[in-house]
Amino acid sequence: MNLQGKITLITGASAGIGEACAEVFAEAGANLILIARRKNKLDELSKRIKVKNDVEIINIGCDVRNRKEVGKCIEELPEKFRNIDILVNNAGLARGMNKIQEGSFEDWDEMLDTNIKGLLNVSRFILPGMVERKSGHVVNIGSLAGREVYPNGNVYCTTKHAVKAISKGMLVDLNGTGVRVTNLDPGLVETEFSEVRFRGDSEKAKKIYQGYTPLTSRDVAEVALFCATRPQHVTIQDILVTPTDQATTTILNKKM
Ligand code: NDP
Ligand code: 8X3
């Protein structure tokens, strides 16, 4: 499928996988709607993308947890950007790594509200238009953590298991509408993810990616693009991509 001029909305585009998706989809000719809380980062990214690609981009500073704000942003899109062809539900985060009996309520709320309810909020405002037009593609960024539960990963893993269930729910309920759904589960990707998880403890964050070659954001974005460019009659429902050195969430060939 040719993405020239297609409208692609990417959440969490101010860093990591979302940022790489913006670059890769723009290279394929798609016009972009980029969402994240740090609008300044989106503005910088858009400038960089526009130097190399002849595409149109709208940047929206928005918190996906805020249902009203999400609805307003989507309802107020200019006419040209209203018919969203591809939605990449990527915004997400982990907070902390604690035993469940020692977990922080605030961390739990932030993960559950962003990774599950945020994804649902955005999807709920966009899916009706896709159904009406009988076309569209939703790519939900899950995780290997949506297939396994690792020590101290309890609530983060819960949110990613939920993403998997939401993807399945979308596939079931949207069957026959022409709208495609892909659940894309990455293993370890070097991004701001661990920096956010460990609240700016860069030393701890860096260690997560040492001793092996992790995935890059672009590795994941290219898989998303591959899924989105299959012919209309083809749906990649579920895909797992890991570093070659990673077998499971806990079996990692670290050379150190
Ligand atoms: P980053 O921290 O690099 O990027 C996360 C993005 O999500 C940022 O753009 C951030 O923007 C955005 N975001 C977070 N909270 C919100 C919010 N409330 N509203 C809007 N945007 C938000 O991490 P990754 O790129 O690694 O993560 C992207 C996705 O990939 C997540 O869903 C993550 O769970 C998943 N993933 C990551 C893996 C990894 O190893 N890195 C592996 C498997 C899955 P801002 O702060 O500006 O709002
Ligand atoms: C992010 C990867 O293994 O840190 O989903 O949970 S992991």
Tab-separated table of C-alpha atoms and ligand atoms in Angstrom:
chain	number	residue	atom	x	y	z
A	1	MET	CA	0.000	0.000	0.000
A	2	ASN	CA	1.299	3.440	-0.953
A	3	LEU	CA	1.317	5.923	1.938
A	4	GLN	CA	1.769	9.039	-0.198
A	5	GLY	CA	-0.491	11.731	1.279
A	6	LYS	CA	-2.053	9.339	3.832
A	7	ILE	CA	-2.801	10.903	7.214
A	8	THR	CA	-0.902	9.173	10.028
A	9	LEU	CA	-1.481	10.106	13.665
A	10	ILE	CA	1.312	9.065	16.046
A	11	THR	CA	1.046	9.416	19.813
A	12	GLY	CA	4.197	9.785	21.882
A	13	ALA	CA	6.105	11.231	18.928
A	14	SER	CA	8.391	13.488	20.976
A	15	ALA	CA	10.927	10.692	21.630
A	16	GLY	CA	11.982	7.113	20.945
A	17	ILE	CA	9.798	4.814	18.894
A	18	GLY	CA	7.141	7.458	18.168
A	19	GLU	CA	9.747	9.906	16.907
A	20	ALA	CA	11.237	7.226	14.632
A	21	CYS	CA	7.763	6.328	13.354
A	22	ALA	CA	7.254	9.993	12.420
A	23	GLU	CA	10.518	9.965	10.442
A	24	VAL	CA	9.888	6.655	8.711
A	25	PHE	CA	6.252	7.367	7.794
A	26	ALA	CA	7.246	10.811	6.469
A	27	GLU	CA	9.941	9.180	4.321
A	28	ALA	CA	7.130	7.038	2.865
A	29	GLY	CA	5.237	10.229	1.993
A	30	ALA	CA	2.615	10.264	4.761
A	31	ASN	CA	1.317	13.529	6.231
A	32	LEU	CA	1.552	13.484	10.013
A	33	ILE	CA	-0.366	14.452	13.127
A	34	LEU	CA	2.047	14.212	16.045
A	35	ILE	CA	0.922	14.108	19.671
A	36	ALA	CA	2.908	14.305	22.917
A	37	ARG	CA	3.012	16.521	25.979
A	38	ARG	CA	6.338	18.143	25.008
A	39	LYS	CA	5.182	20.186	22.018
A	40	ASN	CA	8.599	21.880	21.715
A	41	LYS	CA	10.122	18.460	20.925
A	42	LEU	CA	7.454	17.863	18.268
A	43	ASP	CA	8.187	21.263	16.719
A	44	GLU	CA	11.913	20.455	16.506
A	45	LEU	CA	11.206	17.025	15.024
A	46	SER	CA	8.817	18.443	12.417
A	47	LYS	CA	11.402	20.991	11.324
A	48	ARG	CA	13.969	18.215	10.848
A	49	ILE	CA	11.523	16.032	8.945
A	50	LYS	CA	10.423	18.850	6.637
A	51	VAL	CA	13.996	19.584	5.578
A	52	LYS	CA	14.169	16.120	4.005
A	53	ASN	CA	10.556	15.287	3.129
A	54	ASP	CA	7.787	17.139	1.298
A	55	VAL	CA	5.042	16.372	3.822
A	56	GLU	CA	2.586	18.317	5.972
A	57	ILE	CA	2.717	17.963	9.756
A	58	ILE	CA	0.487	19.107	12.607
A	59	ASN	CA	1.966	19.082	16.120
A	60	ILE	CA	-0.351	18.799	19.090
A	61	GLY	CA	0.740	19.185	22.695
A	62	CYS	CA	-1.664	16.887	24.472
A	63	ASP	CA	-1.757	14.396	27.340
A	64	VAL	CA	-3.447	11.205	26.152
A	65	ARG	CA	-4.758	10.659	29.711
A	66	ASN	CA	-6.931	13.750	29.392
A	67	ARG	CA	-9.984	12.469	27.549
A	68	LYS	CA	-11.520	15.926	27.038
A	69	GLU	CA	-8.296	17.346	25.673
A	70	VAL	CA	-7.846	14.384	23.312
A	71	GLY	CA	-11.406	14.759	22.003
A	72	LYS	CA	-10.975	18.507	21.477
A	73	CYS	CA	-7.684	18.076	19.577
A	74	ILE	CA	-9.174	15.520	17.239
A	75	GLU	CA	-12.457	17.380	16.698
A	76	GLU	CA	-10.576	20.609	15.921
A	77	LEU	CA	-8.270	19.114	13.288
A	78	PRO	CA	-8.272	21.068	10.013
A	79	GLU	CA	-10.504	19.542	7.315
A	80	LYS	CA	-7.511	18.187	5.408
A	81	PHE	CA	-6.348	16.146	8.413
A	82	ARG	CA	-9.740	14.843	9.583
A	83	ASN	CA	-9.703	11.526	7.720
A	84	ILE	CA	-7.017	9.707	9.627
A	85	ASP	CA	-5.750	6.662	7.703
A	86	ILE	CA	-3.246	5.257	10.199
A	87	LEU	CA	-3.184	5.553	13.972
A	88	VAL	CA	-0.002	4.534	15.781
A	89	ASN	CA	-0.900	4.179	19.467
A	90	ASN	CA	2.603	4.449	20.882
A	91	ALA	CA	2.502	6.854	23.879
A	92	GLY	CA	3.405	4.916	26.963
A	93	LEU	CA	5.748	4.580	29.871
A	94	ALA	CA	6.963	2.541	32.812
A	95	ARG	CA	7.491	3.955	36.291
A	96	GLY	CA	9.663	2.147	38.799
A	97	MET	CA	10.555	-1.506	39.273
A	98	ASN	CA	9.284	-2.654	42.657
A	99	LYS	CA	7.850	-5.807	44.104
A	100	ILE	CA	4.072	-5.621	43.859
A	101	GLN	CA	3.713	-5.537	47.636
A	102	GLU	CA	5.913	-2.439	47.678
A	103	GLY	CA	4.516	-0.674	44.587
A	104	SER	CA	3.635	3.006	44.454
A	105	PHE	CA	-0.033	3.889	43.866
A	106	GLU	CA	1.040	6.990	41.914
A	107	ASP	CA	3.268	4.932	39.597
A	108	TRP	CA	0.499	2.395	39.045
A	109	ASP	CA	-2.046	5.104	38.192
A	110	GLU	CA	0.328	6.793	35.770
A	111	MET	CA	1.048	3.544	33.883
A	112	LEU	CA	-2.554	2.337	33.849
A	113	ASP	CA	-3.919	5.754	32.833
A	114	THR	CA	-1.369	6.312	30.054
A	115	ASN	CA	-0.778	2.862	28.585
A	116	ILE	CA	-4.348	1.574	28.768
A	117	LYS	CA	-6.814	4.429	29.138
A	118	GLY	CA	-4.747	6.846	27.026
A	119	LEU	CA	-4.669	4.364	24.171
A	120	LEU	CA	-8.419	3.790	24.522
A	121	ASN	CA	-9.144	7.535	24.650
A	122	VAL	CA	-7.337	8.243	21.386
A	123	SER	CA	-8.764	5.177	19.640
A	124	ARG	CA	-12.352	5.953	20.678
A	125	PHE	CA	-12.230	9.346	18.962
A	126	ILE	CA	-10.632	8.062	15.756
A	127	LEU	CA	-12.186	4.647	15.118
A	128	PRO	CA	-15.733	5.854	14.242
A	129	GLY	CA	-14.345	7.835	11.276
A	130	MET	CA	-12.334	4.845	10.076
A	131	VAL	CA	-15.400	2.607	10.312
A	132	GLU	CA	-17.511	5.161	8.444
A	133	ARG	CA	-14.938	5.365	5.654
A	134	LYS	CA	-14.492	1.570	5.719
A	135	SER	CA	-10.721	1.932	5.839
A	136	GLY	CA	-7.932	2.586	8.275
A	137	HIS	CA	-5.175	0.900	10.206
A	138	VAL	CA	-4.442	0.947	13.935
A	139	VAL	CA	-0.969	-0.056	15.097
A	140	ASN	CA	-0.859	-0.586	18.846
A	141	ILE	CA	2.629	-0.614	20.368
A	142	GLY	CA	2.548	-3.337	23.013
A	143	SER	CA	5.676	-5.043	24.326
A	144	LEU	CA	7.335	-8.358	24.978
A	145	ALA	CA	6.137	-7.409	28.489
A	146	GLY	CA	2.630	-8.056	27.142
A	147	ARG	CA	3.528	-11.707	26.615
A	148	GLU	CA	5.540	-12.377	29.782
A	149	VAL	CA	5.714	-11.067	33.335
A	150	TYR	CA	9.220	-10.397	34.655
A	151	PRO	CA	10.290	-9.812	38.270
A	152	ASN	CA	9.214	-6.351	39.498
A	153	GLY	CA	7.524	-5.639	36.154
A	154	ASN	CA	4.068	-6.456	37.567
A	155	VAL	CA	1.965	-3.386	36.707
A	156	TYR	CA	3.861	-2.331	33.581
A	157	CYS	CA	3.440	-5.902	32.279
A	158	THR	CA	-0.244	-5.707	33.203
A	159	THR	CA	-0.677	-2.628	31.020
A	160	LYS	CA	0.996	-4.313	28.059
A	161	HIS	CA	-1.073	-7.493	28.495
A	162	ALA	CA	-4.056	-5.122	28.383
A	163	VAL	CA	-2.813	-3.578	25.127
A	164	LYS	CA	-2.737	-7.074	23.652
A	165	ALA	CA	-6.342	-7.666	24.777
A	166	ILE	CA	-7.407	-4.298	23.358
A	167	SER	CA	-5.764	-5.154	20.009
A	168	LYS	CA	-7.639	-8.461	19.977
A	169	GLY	CA	-10.862	-6.673	20.919
A	170	MET	CA	-10.357	-4.233	18.067
A	171	LEU	CA	-9.688	-7.067	15.602
A	172	VAL	CA	-12.893	-8.815	16.672
A	173	ASP	CA	-15.172	-5.774	16.787
A	174	LEU	CA	-13.811	-4.162	13.621
A	175	ASN	CA	-13.974	-7.338	11.571
A	176	GLY	CA	-15.892	-6.620	8.380
A	177	THR	CA	-15.350	-2.849	8.548
A	178	GLY	CA	-12.174	-2.810	6.462
A	179	VAL	CA	-10.204	-1.349	9.377
A	180	ARG	CA	-6.974	-3.237	10.066
A	181	VAL	CA	-5.330	-3.730	13.439
A	182	THR	CA	-1.752	-4.662	14.290
A	183	ASN	CA	-0.336	-5.390	17.721
A	184	LEU	CA	3.393	-4.669	17.553
A	185	ASP	CA	5.417	-5.981	20.490
A	186	PRO	CA	9.060	-4.842	20.744
A	187	GLY	CA	11.660	-6.292	23.077
A	188	LEU	CA	14.376	-4.008	24.469
A	189	VAL	CA	14.743	-0.744	22.538
A	190	GLU	CA	17.210	1.944	23.592
A	191	THR	CA	15.108	5.100	24.066
A	192	GLU	CA	14.215	7.467	26.922
A	193	PHE	CA	12.082	4.613	28.328
A	194	SER	CA	14.450	3.564	31.147
A	195	GLU	CA	15.410	7.158	31.925
A	196	VAL	CA	11.687	7.800	32.502
A	197	ARG	CA	11.222	4.526	34.401
A	198	PHE	CA	14.075	5.360	36.788
A	199	ARG	CA	13.121	9.061	36.998
A	200	GLY	CA	16.283	10.482	35.462
A	201	ASP	CA	18.793	8.054	37.012
A	202	SER	CA	20.907	7.908	33.839
A	203	GLU	CA	23.453	5.435	35.215
A	204	LYS	CA	20.739	2.909	36.038
A	205	ALA	CA	19.010	3.566	32.719
A	206	LYS	CA	22.203	3.117	30.661
A	207	LYS	CA	22.911	-0.254	32.299
A	208	ILE	CA	19.696	-1.696	30.845
A	209	TYR	CA	21.183	-1.429	27.346
A	210	GLN	CA	24.803	-2.388	28.060
A	211	GLY	CA	26.598	-5.609	27.051
A	212	TYR	CA	24.459	-6.396	23.998
A	213	THR	CA	22.986	-4.626	21.003
A	214	PRO	CA	19.463	-3.407	21.776
A	215	LEU	CA	16.927	-2.517	19.097
A	216	THR	CA	16.911	1.059	17.851
A	217	SER	CA	13.683	3.033	17.607
A	218	ARG	CA	14.075	2.933	13.856
A	219	ASP	CA	14.192	-0.885	13.864
A	220	VAL	CA	10.720	-0.831	15.407
A	221	ALA	CA	9.410	2.004	13.239
A	222	GLU	CA	10.417	0.081	10.111
A	223	VAL	CA	8.364	-2.903	11.295
A	224	ALA	CA	5.382	-0.587	11.868
A	225	LEU	CA	5.835	0.779	8.346
A	226	PHE	CA	6.048	-2.729	6.910
A	227	CYS	CA	2.749	-3.651	8.590
A	228	ALA	CA	1.069	-0.455	7.362
A	229	THR	CA	2.178	-0.932	3.769
A	230	ARG	CA	0.791	-4.443	3.180
A	231	PRO	CA	-2.033	-4.632	0.630
A	232	GLN	CA	-5.539	-3.908	1.997
A	233	HIS	CA	-6.484	-7.610	2.111
A	234	VAL	CA	-3.489	-8.425	4.372
A	235	THR	CA	-3.463	-7.845	8.135
A	236	ILE	CA	-0.453	-8.534	10.307
A	237	GLN	CA	-2.365	-9.079	13.538
A	238	ASP	CA	0.469	-9.615	15.937
A	239	ILE	CA	4.226	-9.237	15.633
A	240	LEU	CA	7.136	-9.593	18.056
A	241	VAL	CA	10.529	-8.051	17.345
A	242	THR	CA	13.466	-8.412	19.733
A	243	PRO	CA	17.208	-7.840	19.714
A	244	THR	CA	19.001	-10.986	18.524
A	245	ASP	CA	20.594	-11.209	21.970
A	246	GLN	CA	17.192	-11.287	23.694
A	247	ALA	CA	15.318	-14.606	24.002
A	248	THR	CA	12.791	-13.645	26.691
A	249	THR	CA	12.354	-10.677	29.027
A	250	THR	CA	14.901	-12.271	31.364
A	251	ILE	CA	17.164	-14.329	29.071
A	252	LEU	CA	19.554	-11.857	27.543
A	253	ASN	CA	23.006	-12.638	26.123
A	254	LYS	CA	24.890	-9.902	27.980
A	255	LYS	CA	28.652	-9.927	27.402
A	256	MET	CA	29.765	-8.359	30.675
B	1	NDP	P1	10.201	7.098	25.262
B	1	NDP	O1	10.184	7.450	26.710
B	1	NDP	O2	11.432	7.363	24.481
B	1	NDP	O3	8.961	7.754	24.526
B	1	NDP	C1	7.688	7.745	25.092
B	1	NDP	C2	6.780	8.714	24.372
B	1	NDP	O4	5.472	8.647	24.953
B	1	NDP	C3	7.260	10.145	24.487
B	1	NDP	O5	7.087	10.774	23.254
B	1	NDP	C4	6.328	10.747	25.521
B	1	NDP	O6	6.145	12.124	25.235
B	1	NDP	C5	5.047	9.970	25.224
B	1	NDP	N1	4.104	10.009	26.337
B	1	NDP	C6	4.274	9.469	27.566
B	1	NDP	N2	3.214	9.775	28.332
B	1	NDP	C7	2.365	10.498	27.564
B	1	NDP	C8	1.107	11.108	27.788
B	1	NDP	N3	0.484	11.024	28.976
B	1	NDP	N4	0.497	11.776	26.777
B	1	NDP	C9	1.118	11.879	25.583
B	1	NDP	N5	2.304	11.323	25.304
B	1	NDP	C10	2.920	10.650	26.292
B	1	NDP	O7	9.852	5.539	25.225
B	1	NDP	P2	9.701	4.494	24.013
B	1	NDP	O8	9.816	5.148	22.704
B	1	NDP	O9	10.591	3.370	24.324
B	1	NDP	O10	8.218	4.013	24.264
B	1	NDP	C11	7.194	4.082	23.287
B	1	NDP	C12	6.261	2.915	23.483
B	1	NDP	O11	6.966	1.710	23.260
B	1	NDP	C13	5.666	2.794	24.897
B	1	NDP	O12	4.314	2.421	24.789
B	1	NDP	C14	6.495	1.694	25.529
B	1	NDP	O13	5.774	1.032	26.531
B	1	NDP	C15	6.739	0.803	24.329
B	1	NDP	N6	7.860	-0.119	24.411
B	1	NDP	C16	9.134	0.315	24.674
B	1	NDP	C17	10.176	-0.589	24.726
B	1	NDP	C18	11.572	-0.208	25.072
B	1	NDP	O14	12.386	-1.094	25.393
B	1	NDP	N7	11.943	1.053	24.991
B	1	NDP	C19	9.944	-2.015	24.463
B	1	NDP	C20	8.572	-2.361	24.208
B	1	NDP	C21	7.593	-1.439	24.163
B	1	NDP	P3	5.979	13.307	26.287
B	1	NDP	O15	6.795	12.970	27.498
B	1	NDP	O16	6.485	14.501	25.536
B	1	NDP	O17	4.514	13.384	26.552
B	2	8X3	C1	9.690	-2.331	27.506
B	2	8X3	C2	10.640	-3.484	27.515
B	2	8X3	O1	11.450	-5.458	28.915
B	2	8X3	O2	11.770	-3.218	29.800
B	2	8X3	O3	8.400	-2.747	27.215
B	2	8X3	O4	9.592	-4.220	29.758
B	2	8X3	S1	10.846	-4.108	29.075
